[in-house]
Every structure is written in C-alpha cells, then in structure tokens.
Coordinates of C-alpha atoms in Angstrom, one line a residue:
Chain A
M28 CA -2.4 73.1 36.8
N29 CA -4.0 76.3 34.7
L30 CA -0.4 76.4 32.8
L31 CA -1.1 72.8 31.5
K32 CA -4.4 73.3 30.4
N33 CA -3.1 76.5 28.4
Q34 CA -3.0 75.1 24.8
W35 CA -0.1 78.1 23.6
F36 CA 1.7 76.5 26.6
L37 CA 1.8 72.9 25.4
I38 CA 2.3 74.2 22.0
G39 CA 5.6 76.2 22.9
A40 CA 6.9 73.3 24.7
G41 CA 6.6 70.9 22.2
L42 CA 8.5 73.5 19.4
C43 CA 10.8 73.6 22.0
G44 CA 11.6 70.0 22.3
I45 CA 11.7 69.4 18.7
L46 CA 14.2 72.4 18.4
I47 CA 16.5 70.9 21.1
L48 CA 16.2 67.1 19.1
V49 CA 17.5 69.1 16.0
V50 CA 20.4 70.8 17.4
L51 CA 21.4 67.5 19.2
F52 CA 21.4 65.5 16.0
L53 CA 23.4 68.2 14.5
V54 CA 25.8 68.7 17.2
L55 CA 26.4 65.2 18.3
P56 CA 29.4 63.4 16.5
N57 CA 28.2 60.8 14.0
G58 CA 31.5 58.8 14.4
E59 CA 33.5 60.9 12.4
V60 CA 36.7 62.6 13.1
T61 CA 38.6 65.7 12.0
Q62 CA 42.3 65.1 10.9
P63 CA 44.5 68.2 11.3
I64 CA 46.0 68.1 7.9
A65 CA 44.0 67.3 4.6
F66 CA 46.3 64.6 3.6
N67 CA 45.6 63.2 0.4
H68 CA 46.4 59.5 -0.1
K69 CA 45.8 59.2 -3.8
K70 CA 48.4 62.0 -4.7
H71 CA 51.1 60.2 -2.5
R72 CA 50.0 56.7 -4.2
D73 CA 50.2 58.3 -7.9
N74 CA 53.6 59.5 -6.8
N75 CA 55.0 55.5 -5.7
V76 CA 55.4 56.7 -2.5
P77 CA 54.3 53.1 -1.0
C78 CA 52.5 52.7 2.1
I79 CA 55.3 51.6 4.3
V80 CA 57.2 54.9 3.8
C81 CA 54.7 56.3 6.2
H82 CA 53.1 53.5 8.0
R83 CA 56.7 52.2 9.1
F84 CA 55.8 49.2 11.1
Y85 CA 53.1 47.3 9.6
K86 CA 55.5 44.5 8.4
E87 CA 57.4 44.2 11.5
E88 CA 55.2 45.2 14.7
K89 CA 51.8 44.7 15.6
R90 CA 50.4 48.1 14.9
A91 CA 51.1 49.9 11.5
G92 CA 52.4 53.3 13.0
I93 CA 50.9 56.6 11.9
P94 CA 53.6 59.1 10.5
P95 CA 55.5 61.2 12.8
V96 CA 56.2 65.2 11.7
N97 CA 60.0 64.0 10.8
V98 CA 58.8 61.7 8.0
C99 CA 56.4 64.3 6.5
I100 CA 59.2 66.8 6.3
T101 CA 61.8 65.0 4.4
C102 CA 59.8 65.4 1.6
H103 CA 57.7 68.5 2.4
E104 CA 60.7 70.9 3.4
D105 CA 60.5 73.0 0.5
V106 CA 59.3 76.7 0.8
I107 CA 59.5 77.4 -3.0
Y108 CA 56.0 76.3 -3.5
P109 CA 54.6 76.6 0.0
T110 CA 50.6 75.4 0.5
P111 CA 48.8 75.7 3.4
E112 CA 49.1 72.0 4.6
K113 CA 52.8 72.4 3.9
I114 CA 53.2 75.4 6.1
K115 CA 51.1 73.5 9.1
I116 CA 53.6 70.7 8.6
Q117 CA 56.5 72.9 8.8
N118 CA 55.2 74.8 11.8
Y119 CA 54.7 71.4 13.7
F120 CA 57.9 70.8 12.9
S121 CA 59.9 73.9 13.9
Q122 CA 57.7 73.9 17.3
H123 CA 58.5 70.4 18.0
K124 CA 55.4 69.3 17.8
A125 CA 53.6 66.1 16.7
I126 CA 51.0 65.9 14.3
P127 CA 47.6 65.4 16.1
W128 CA 46.5 62.8 14.2
Q129 CA 43.4 60.9 14.9
Q130 CA 43.3 57.4 15.1
V131 CA 40.4 55.9 12.8
Y132 CA 40.9 52.2 12.2
K133 CA 41.0 51.0 16.1
V134 CA 39.6 47.9 18.0
P135 CA 38.5 47.9 21.6
G136 CA 40.8 47.4 24.4
H137 CA 39.8 43.8 24.7
V138 CA 40.7 43.0 21.2
F139 CA 44.3 42.1 20.0
F140 CA 45.2 42.6 16.4
S141 CA 48.4 42.3 14.9
H142 CA 49.6 43.8 11.4
R143 CA 52.8 41.7 11.1
L144 CA 50.7 38.2 11.2
H145 CA 48.2 39.3 8.7
V146 CA 50.6 41.0 6.1
N147 CA 53.2 38.3 6.3
R148 CA 51.2 35.0 7.1
G149 CA 47.9 36.0 5.8
N150 CA 49.4 37.9 2.6
L151 CA 46.6 40.3 3.2
A152 CA 46.7 43.5 1.3
C153 CA 46.2 46.7 3.3
K154 CA 42.9 47.4 1.3
S155 CA 41.3 43.9 2.5
C156 CA 40.5 45.6 6.0
H157 CA 41.1 49.2 5.3
G158 CA 39.3 49.7 2.1
E159 CA 40.4 51.7 -0.7
V160 CA 42.1 54.3 1.5
G161 CA 44.6 54.6 -1.3
Q162 CA 42.0 56.2 -3.8
L163 CA 41.3 58.7 -1.2
E164 CA 41.6 62.2 -1.9
Q165 CA 40.1 63.4 1.2
P166 CA 41.8 62.5 4.7
V167 CA 40.4 59.4 6.3
T168 CA 37.6 60.7 8.7
K169 CA 35.6 57.2 9.3
Q170 CA 36.2 53.4 8.6
L171 CA 35.6 52.7 5.0
I172 CA 35.0 48.8 6.2
P173 CA 33.4 48.9 9.8
L174 CA 35.8 47.0 11.8
K175 CA 33.5 44.2 13.5
M176 CA 33.8 41.1 14.8
K177 CA 31.7 39.9 12.1
Y178 CA 34.0 41.2 9.4
C179 CA 36.8 39.0 11.1
I180 CA 35.0 35.9 11.5
D181 CA 33.8 36.0 8.1
C182 CA 37.4 35.8 6.4
H183 CA 38.6 34.0 8.7
K184 CA 36.0 31.2 7.9
T185 CA 37.1 31.0 4.4
V186 CA 41.1 31.0 5.0
E187 CA 43.4 28.5 6.6
T188 CA 44.9 29.8 9.7
I189 CA 47.6 28.4 12.0
D190 CA 45.1 26.9 14.6
N191 CA 41.5 26.8 14.8
P192 CA 40.2 30.2 13.3
Y193 CA 37.5 30.0 16.3
E194 CA 39.9 30.2 19.2
C195 CA 38.8 32.8 21.2
I196 CA 41.8 33.6 23.1
R197 CA 43.7 34.6 19.7
C198 CA 42.3 37.9 20.0
H199 CA 40.7 38.4 23.1
R200 CA 43.2 37.5 25.9
Chain B
M24 CA 49.8 20.3 18.9
P25 CA 51.7 20.7 22.0
R26 CA 50.0 20.0 25.4
W27 CA 51.7 22.6 27.6
G28 CA 52.3 21.6 31.1
M29 CA 54.3 22.8 34.3
V30 CA 56.1 21.2 36.9
I31 CA 57.1 22.8 40.0
D32 CA 59.9 21.1 42.2
L33 CA 58.8 21.7 45.8
N34 CA 62.0 20.9 47.3
T35 CA 64.0 23.5 45.2
C36 CA 61.2 26.0 45.8
T37 CA 62.0 28.6 48.8
G38 CA 58.7 30.2 48.8
C39 CA 60.3 34.0 47.6
G40 CA 57.3 34.8 45.7
A41 CA 59.2 36.3 42.8
C42 CA 56.7 34.3 40.6
I43 CA 53.6 36.0 42.3
A44 CA 55.2 39.7 41.6
A45 CA 56.2 38.4 37.9
C46 CA 52.8 37.3 37.1
K47 CA 51.2 40.3 38.6
N48 CA 53.2 42.5 36.5
E49 CA 53.1 40.3 33.5
N50 CA 49.2 40.0 33.3
N51 CA 48.4 43.6 34.5
V52 CA 46.8 42.0 37.8
A53 CA 45.2 44.8 40.2
Y54 CA 46.6 45.6 43.2
S55 CA 44.2 45.1 46.4
S56 CA 44.3 47.1 49.5
P57 CA 44.9 45.1 52.9
E58 CA 41.2 45.7 54.0
E59 CA 40.1 44.2 50.6
A60 CA 42.7 41.2 51.1
E61 CA 41.4 40.5 54.5
N62 CA 37.8 40.0 52.9
G63 CA 39.4 37.2 50.7
R64 CA 39.3 39.3 47.8
A65 CA 42.7 40.0 46.8
L66 CA 43.7 39.1 43.2
S67 CA 46.7 36.8 42.6
W68 CA 46.9 34.2 40.0
I69 CA 49.7 32.4 41.8
N70 CA 49.1 31.9 45.6
L71 CA 51.8 30.3 47.8
L72 CA 49.6 28.0 50.0
P73 CA 51.9 27.3 53.3
R74 CA 52.0 24.3 55.4
Y75 CA 53.9 24.1 58.6
E76 CA 54.7 21.1 60.4
G77 CA 56.4 20.6 63.9
E78 CA 56.5 22.2 66.6
F79 CA 58.5 25.7 67.1
P80 CA 62.0 25.7 67.2
N81 CA 61.8 22.5 65.0
I82 CA 59.1 23.6 62.3
H83 CA 59.3 22.9 58.6
I84 CA 57.5 24.9 56.3
Q85 CA 56.6 24.3 52.8
Y86 CA 55.3 26.5 50.4
Y87 CA 52.7 25.2 47.4
P88 CA 52.8 27.7 44.6
M89 CA 49.1 27.4 43.7
L90 CA 48.3 28.3 40.1
C91 CA 45.4 27.4 37.5
M92 CA 46.0 23.9 36.8
Q93 CA 44.9 24.1 33.2
C94 CA 43.0 20.9 33.8
D95 CA 42.6 18.4 31.0
N96 CA 39.0 17.8 32.3
P97 CA 38.3 21.0 33.8
P98 CA 35.1 21.4 36.0
C99 CA 34.9 25.3 35.6
I100 CA 34.1 25.0 31.6
K101 CA 31.2 22.4 32.4
V102 CA 29.4 25.2 34.5
C103 CA 29.9 28.4 32.4
P104 CA 26.5 29.2 31.3
V105 CA 28.0 31.3 28.5
R106 CA 30.9 29.5 27.3
A107 CA 33.4 32.5 28.6
T108 CA 35.5 29.8 29.7
Y109 CA 36.7 26.7 27.7
K110 CA 39.4 24.7 26.9
A111 CA 41.5 25.8 23.6
D112 CA 43.0 23.4 21.4
N113 CA 46.3 23.3 23.1
G114 CA 44.8 22.6 26.3
I115 CA 45.2 26.0 28.0
V116 CA 41.9 26.7 29.9
A117 CA 41.1 30.0 28.4
Q118 CA 39.1 32.8 30.2
I119 CA 37.3 35.4 27.5
Y120 CA 36.6 38.5 29.8
P121 CA 34.2 40.3 27.9
R122 CA 31.9 37.4 27.6
C123 CA 31.9 36.5 31.4
I124 CA 29.0 37.7 32.9
G125 CA 30.5 37.4 36.5
C126 CA 28.4 34.5 37.7
R127 CA 31.1 33.0 39.6
Y128 CA 30.2 29.5 39.0
C129 CA 33.3 28.5 37.7
M130 CA 35.1 29.8 40.9
A131 CA 32.4 27.3 42.8
A132 CA 33.4 24.6 40.5
C133 CA 37.1 25.0 40.6
P134 CA 38.3 22.6 43.0
Y135 CA 41.7 24.5 43.4
T136 CA 40.1 27.7 43.8
V137 CA 42.4 29.7 41.5
K138 CA 39.9 31.6 39.9
Y139 CA 39.5 35.2 41.0
F140 CA 36.7 37.4 40.8
N141 CA 36.9 41.3 40.3
W142 CA 35.2 42.9 43.1
Y143 CA 36.1 46.0 42.4
E144 CA 37.3 48.4 39.9
P145 CA 41.1 47.9 39.0
K146 CA 43.4 50.2 40.5
W147 CA 47.0 51.2 40.3
E148 CA 49.4 53.5 41.3
P149 CA 49.7 56.7 38.7
E150 CA 53.0 56.2 38.1
M151 CA 52.3 52.4 37.1
I152 CA 49.6 53.3 34.3
K153 CA 52.3 53.6 31.6
S154 CA 54.1 50.4 32.5
F155 CA 51.0 48.0 31.7
N156 CA 51.7 45.1 29.3
P157 CA 50.1 45.9 26.2
D158 CA 49.5 42.4 25.2
V159 CA 47.3 41.6 28.1
S160 CA 43.9 43.3 28.5
L161 CA 43.0 45.2 31.5
R162 CA 39.8 43.3 33.4
P163 CA 36.9 45.7 34.4
K164 CA 35.2 45.0 37.6
G165 CA 32.7 42.0 37.7
V166 CA 34.4 39.4 35.8
V167 CA 36.4 36.2 36.9
E168 CA 40.1 35.8 35.9
K169 CA 42.7 33.3 36.2
C170 CA 46.1 32.1 35.0
T171 CA 46.3 31.5 31.0
F172 CA 50.1 29.9 31.2
C173 CA 51.0 33.6 29.7
H174 CA 49.1 32.6 26.3
H175 CA 49.8 35.7 25.1
R176 CA 53.4 34.9 25.1
L177 CA 52.9 32.0 23.0
I178 CA 51.1 33.9 20.4
E179 CA 54.1 36.6 20.5
A180 CA 56.6 34.0 20.1
R181 CA 55.0 32.3 17.5
E182 CA 54.6 35.9 15.6
E183 CA 58.4 36.8 16.0
A184 CA 59.4 33.4 15.0
M185 CA 57.4 33.8 11.7
V186 CA 58.8 37.3 11.2
E187 CA 62.1 36.5 11.6
G188 CA 61.4 33.5 9.3
I189 CA 62.7 30.9 11.7
E190 CA 60.8 27.9 12.8
F191 CA 59.3 28.4 16.3
Q192 CA 60.7 26.5 19.1
E193 CA 59.0 25.1 22.4
E194 CA 61.7 26.8 24.6
Q195 CA 60.6 30.2 22.9
F196 CA 57.3 30.2 25.0
V197 CA 58.0 30.6 28.8
P198 CA 55.6 31.7 31.1
A199 CA 56.7 34.7 33.3
C200 CA 56.6 32.9 36.7
V201 CA 59.1 30.4 35.0
E202 CA 61.1 32.8 33.7
T203 CA 61.3 34.6 36.7
C204 CA 62.0 31.8 39.3
P205 CA 65.2 32.5 40.9
A206 CA 65.6 28.7 42.1
R207 CA 64.7 27.2 39.0
A208 CA 62.2 25.4 40.7
M209 CA 59.5 25.4 37.6
H210 CA 59.7 24.0 34.4
F211 CA 57.6 24.4 31.4
G212 CA 56.9 22.6 28.1
D213 CA 55.1 20.0 26.0
L214 CA 54.1 16.7 28.3
D215 CA 53.8 15.2 24.8
D216 CA 57.0 15.5 23.7
P217 CA 59.1 12.3 25.3
N218 CA 62.3 14.4 25.1
S219 CA 61.6 17.4 26.9
M220 CA 62.5 18.4 30.4
V221 CA 58.8 18.6 31.9
S222 CA 57.6 15.2 30.5
K223 CA 60.7 13.3 31.9
L224 CA 59.9 15.0 35.1
A225 CA 56.3 14.9 35.3
N226 CA 57.0 11.0 34.4
S227 CA 59.1 10.6 37.3
S228 CA 58.5 8.8 40.6
R229 CA 58.3 11.9 42.5
A230 CA 55.6 13.4 40.8
V231 CA 52.1 14.2 42.0
R232 CA 49.0 16.5 41.4
F233 CA 46.8 18.3 43.4
L234 CA 43.3 16.0 44.0
E235 CA 44.0 13.7 41.4
D236 CA 41.2 11.5 42.5
L237 CA 38.8 13.9 41.4
G238 CA 39.7 13.2 38.1
T239 CA 40.3 16.5 36.7
E240 CA 43.8 15.8 35.1
P241 CA 45.6 18.5 36.3
K242 CA 48.7 19.8 34.1
V243 CA 50.9 21.2 37.0
Y244 CA 52.5 18.4 38.3
Y245 CA 54.6 18.7 41.6
L246 CA 57.8 17.2 42.6
S247 CA 57.8 16.1 46.3
A248 CA 60.1 14.2 48.5
S249 CA 57.0 13.2 50.6
E250 CA 54.7 11.2 48.5
K251 CA 51.4 12.7 49.5
L252 CA 50.3 16.5 48.8
I253 CA 47.7 17.9 51.0

C-alpha cells in the first residue's frame, strides 16, 4: 500500500503504460502486407502487357490467379541487365520455389465471388473492384477499394442481374 | 423461373445410403463420433427413415430418404428472427449461415426434422482437409444447416453455360444425391415444366408427399406402391 502512495511509482507506471501503447501501435499490423517482389503494375501496363498474361484465369475461372514464377521468367530470363528484382525471380526459378505473393484482394470464407461471372456477364473492368491498380508503381500492399458487402450491394442495386440482386444464397452458400 | 423439385421412387430405392455419402462429400458436412450420434447430434442432410412390416422371417423393410422438402410454404422461415432462412425466388429454401444466431426455432418448427444444428466444432480426418468442396462454405459451431438441393451446382452450371456461350439447360443442374443414386430412384427437375420427367412423375397417381395435411406444400414427392405414407 505504501508503494501505491508513492507518486514517483505512479508516474513511472503511467509512463511505462504509454510506452507500451506506442510500441504496440507501431508493431501491430495495420492491414498492409509486404510483397516479396517490388512489382510495378504501371510499367508492365505501359509495355502493353495485358492483365490476362499474369492473372490468367479471370475470364474462365472463378479466381483470377496470381502469376507463378515460370510466367515471370518467360520475359525476365535475360542476364544482360540484371536488377535486384530480376535476380530474385531467377533465384526462385532456379530453386524451383513459388514466389510467396501475398493475397490482398480476398473475401471471407463464407463469401463466394466469381471473376468469370462479373467479367463475362457483367462486362466489368478490373478497376471496377480493384481500383487503379494498373497505375501503381509500388507493389500492392492493401486494397485500393475496401471490399465490403456494402460495395457489392451498392453496385448490384444499379445493374440488372440474372435474378434478384438481393438473393443471399448467390454469394453466401 | 423454374420451380425445382424432386421425386423419389420408393419401390426402386434399395436403401444403400449412397445419397447420404454423396451429400456429405458434396456439402462438406462434418463427421460425427458414435457418442455424438447417440445423443442425436449427428449431421446428415439426408437420413434414411426405416419402416419395418411383418414378423420375422417374413419381414419387409422400407427406407424413406428424408431430406429438406423445400416447402412452398415453409414453416421454418416464419419463425426465424433474423431471416437467416428464407425462400429464394426459385423455390429453394435457403439457409444463410453467417446470419444464423443458432436459436434453433426453425428446427422446432420443421415438421420433417430435417434441419441440423452444429453442436460441435466441425472435424474431419487430416487426410480429408484438402478434399473439401470449394464451392460450399464450412459451417462453424452454433449454426443450423440443411439441404439446399445443391444450390451451388445451379450457380456453377449457369456460369459454365455462360462462359461456354451456350444456353443453360435444366438437365445441367443435378444435386449430388440424384447424380449418385445407383438405383436411379431419385429424379430432379422443374416441377412447372409439363414435359419434364419430374413433373410427370409428381402428377402420377403414385405420388404422395409427407404430412400433406399441414399445408407446407413440400416439393419432394415420393412414389409409393402403398397409398399412405407414415
């Protein structure tokens, strides 16, 4: 009890608490991920590489697909102008390892989204949901448009869908 | 819009249980231990209800595959306080798991007792983890689940028809149990289409439905030699 009456002890405890909060704020993740390779979307787009070269399935499958290393190596095989990122790709390729891309655009497990439906039937451009990813010079670390249910519903209110846009089992099954 | 329904021929059904196994695999239904089953807490979207007639050795066993009847007038949706279960436009009674609060009113209201509550965390053998159906969610503990006529297969079939540029045919949508049935005792299709096999069978004189006098208008018909079902 004597300890609690000591004002220096109380001040010290308070300062420690603030310090811990500051450290936690800096350390805890803020929703951003780190990508293994500094991928430049804009540069690829400017060189006329369409989305489908790397995201190969977005027209035919439910998922769009992230590029495996052998897709990257088709263009980045040369050793004449090695850059740090090229060397990383070549290392992954020679070691037969997959590039550990971090998935940024994902929905919870009880939500079922289909790329092929939205692209073929809805005629949506990638940027409708993904934002201006094509203009990014830095790797994608967070969703440019936060994918929440409200975003889906807001769009579905305005367009004509196959059946009732509010049919819950379309997405939650 | 089609009105999906099912017809089960009881004279052809051998009670083999293939539909149960197919349903469990298709819909990621969790497996239960013998102790859980003893307490009546096993999960199985189709059950075989047996009926025994006669004295041994002249015994006759009849199995009734019991699945969600997808009623046109479902009692379960009227009691749900959060609209987690509702009737979709195509007549399928849907269950939205993330919305379910686990009150189990719908289970009490269902006269066919074909809704199941997840009493435990779902568990599978480690070898089975990679063999989940990616088109169906894994239900957590504390929600009610039931047969959906493999509604995800309808969505898939429609999408595939659209990608291939062909028109969606009703025959492309078949639930897993109907597809599996080795005796071809189960039929599935549009009840409103007068030319479909299902509507012809459903309108035949052998067709009966469970507990018709309750006015639930079930969309699962049984073809029986004897006129009355239990």
